[in-house]
Amino acid sequence: MTRNPSKALALSFHGGPGTGKNYVSTILADNIFKKGMRSKYVHLISAAQKYSHEDNRSVYKDMLKEEVENGAKHCHQSLFIIDDIDKMPAGILDILKPYLTSYRHLNGINYRQLIFLFLSNTAAESITKLAIDQWQTGSERTDIRLKEMEDIISTVSINSKGGFYHSDIIYRHMISAYIPFLPLERRHIKQCIRDFLVAKLYYKREEIPENKVSKIAGKMTYYPKDVEVFSVYGCKRIEEKVILLIG
């Protein structure tokens, strides 16, 4: 944000539902733009909603190209959040290649300071397996190295159905970093519950009854079945569980 980068920043977020991909995207938007996600310089694109039909690839490419170019014209540091990459037909993302290279100017526009966030469930199973293996050995999740995860994520992504399937964006190393969102443990779910109770004014943080937190957390679904360590839905469904149990 403060220097002249050699290319646009492209971060690819991978993980299962409720692990924080959209949440972190919102945090980034809130800290870059005064209006956060409501800023006209933040472009949220749901591939599942906007690019859902396999037969419309050429139309979708033109749509995405136009949105990026118009966004860059109005703000050279525009943020593009493309959600549900795994729901996008293959080949569409390759239209972004010119904007993810090191061109100083392209048709008179500098694209180097754009930020792209790609959100996907792709490789969630592989991320989860590694997290479970790590837990079973008694190691901390923080011991998992990013390089190890990036190799797994990029390999799975390029070979899985979806927007990254055989994509030149991956083959040509245009992704700045692959960010794994690990499955949330029961202790993380309790943190989410406490935050929600405070945010919705059910309790002041220091007054939250721990038995209430444990009861709500106990209504969530966990895996593996024999030990129930990781949340199936992450922090999703917490709101409905709180409303059902507390009102």
mmCIF file of N, CA, C and O in Angstrom, residues 6 9 18 123 165 207-208 221:
data_model
loop_
_atom_site.group_PDB
_atom_site.id
_atom_site.type_symbol
_atom_site.label_atom_id
_atom_site.label_comp_id
_atom_site.label_asym_id
_atom_site.label_seq_id
_atom_site.Cartn_x
_atom_site.Cartn_y
_atom_site.Cartn_z
ATOM 1 N N SER A 6 5.705 -4.410 -7.755
ATOM 2 C CA SER A 6 6.067 -4.863 -9.100
ATOM 3 C C SER A 6 4.879 -5.471 -9.832
ATOM 4 O O SER A 6 4.896 -5.598 -11.048
ATOM 5 N N LEU A 9 -1.376 -7.447 -6.109
ATOM 6 C CA LEU A 9 -1.377 -8.451 -5.055
ATOM 7 C C LEU A 9 -2.543 -9.404 -5.280
ATOM 8 O O LEU A 9 -3.688 -8.969 -5.437
ATOM 9 N N GLY A 18 -17.269 -21.354 7.016
ATOM 10 C CA GLY A 18 -17.229 -20.834 8.373
ATOM 11 C C GLY A 18 -15.857 -20.707 8.996
ATOM 12 O O GLY A 18 -15.735 -20.472 10.198
ATOM 13 N N ALA A 123 -9.553 -27.462 -1.937
ATOM 14 C CA ALA A 123 -8.459 -27.953 -1.087
ATOM 15 C C ALA A 123 -8.844 -27.978 0.385
ATOM 16 O O ALA A 123 -8.000 -28.279 1.235
ATOM 17 N N TYR A 165 -9.028 -24.568 -12.332
ATOM 18 C CA TYR A 165 -8.685 -25.800 -13.047
ATOM 19 C C TYR A 165 -7.789 -25.493 -14.251
ATOM 20 O O TYR A 165 -8.175 -24.764 -15.172
ATOM 21 N N GLU A 207 -19.218 -10.643 31.888
ATOM 22 C CA GLU A 207 -20.379 -11.234 32.561
ATOM 23 C C GLU A 207 -20.907 -12.484 31.855
ATOM 24 O O GLU A 207 -21.915 -13.059 32.273
ATOM 25 N N ILE A 208 -20.251 -12.896 30.784
ATOM 26 C CA ILE A 208 -20.747 -14.048 30.019
ATOM 27 C C ILE A 208 -20.637 -15.324 30.859
ATOM 28 O O ILE A 208 -19.554 -15.692 31.302
ATOM 29 N N THR A 221 -21.994 -29.134 15.478
ATOM 30 C CA THR A 221 -21.590 -30.459 15.003
ATOM 31 C C THR A 221 -20.077 -30.499 14.800
ATOM 32 O O THR A 221 -19.504 -29.571 14.213
#
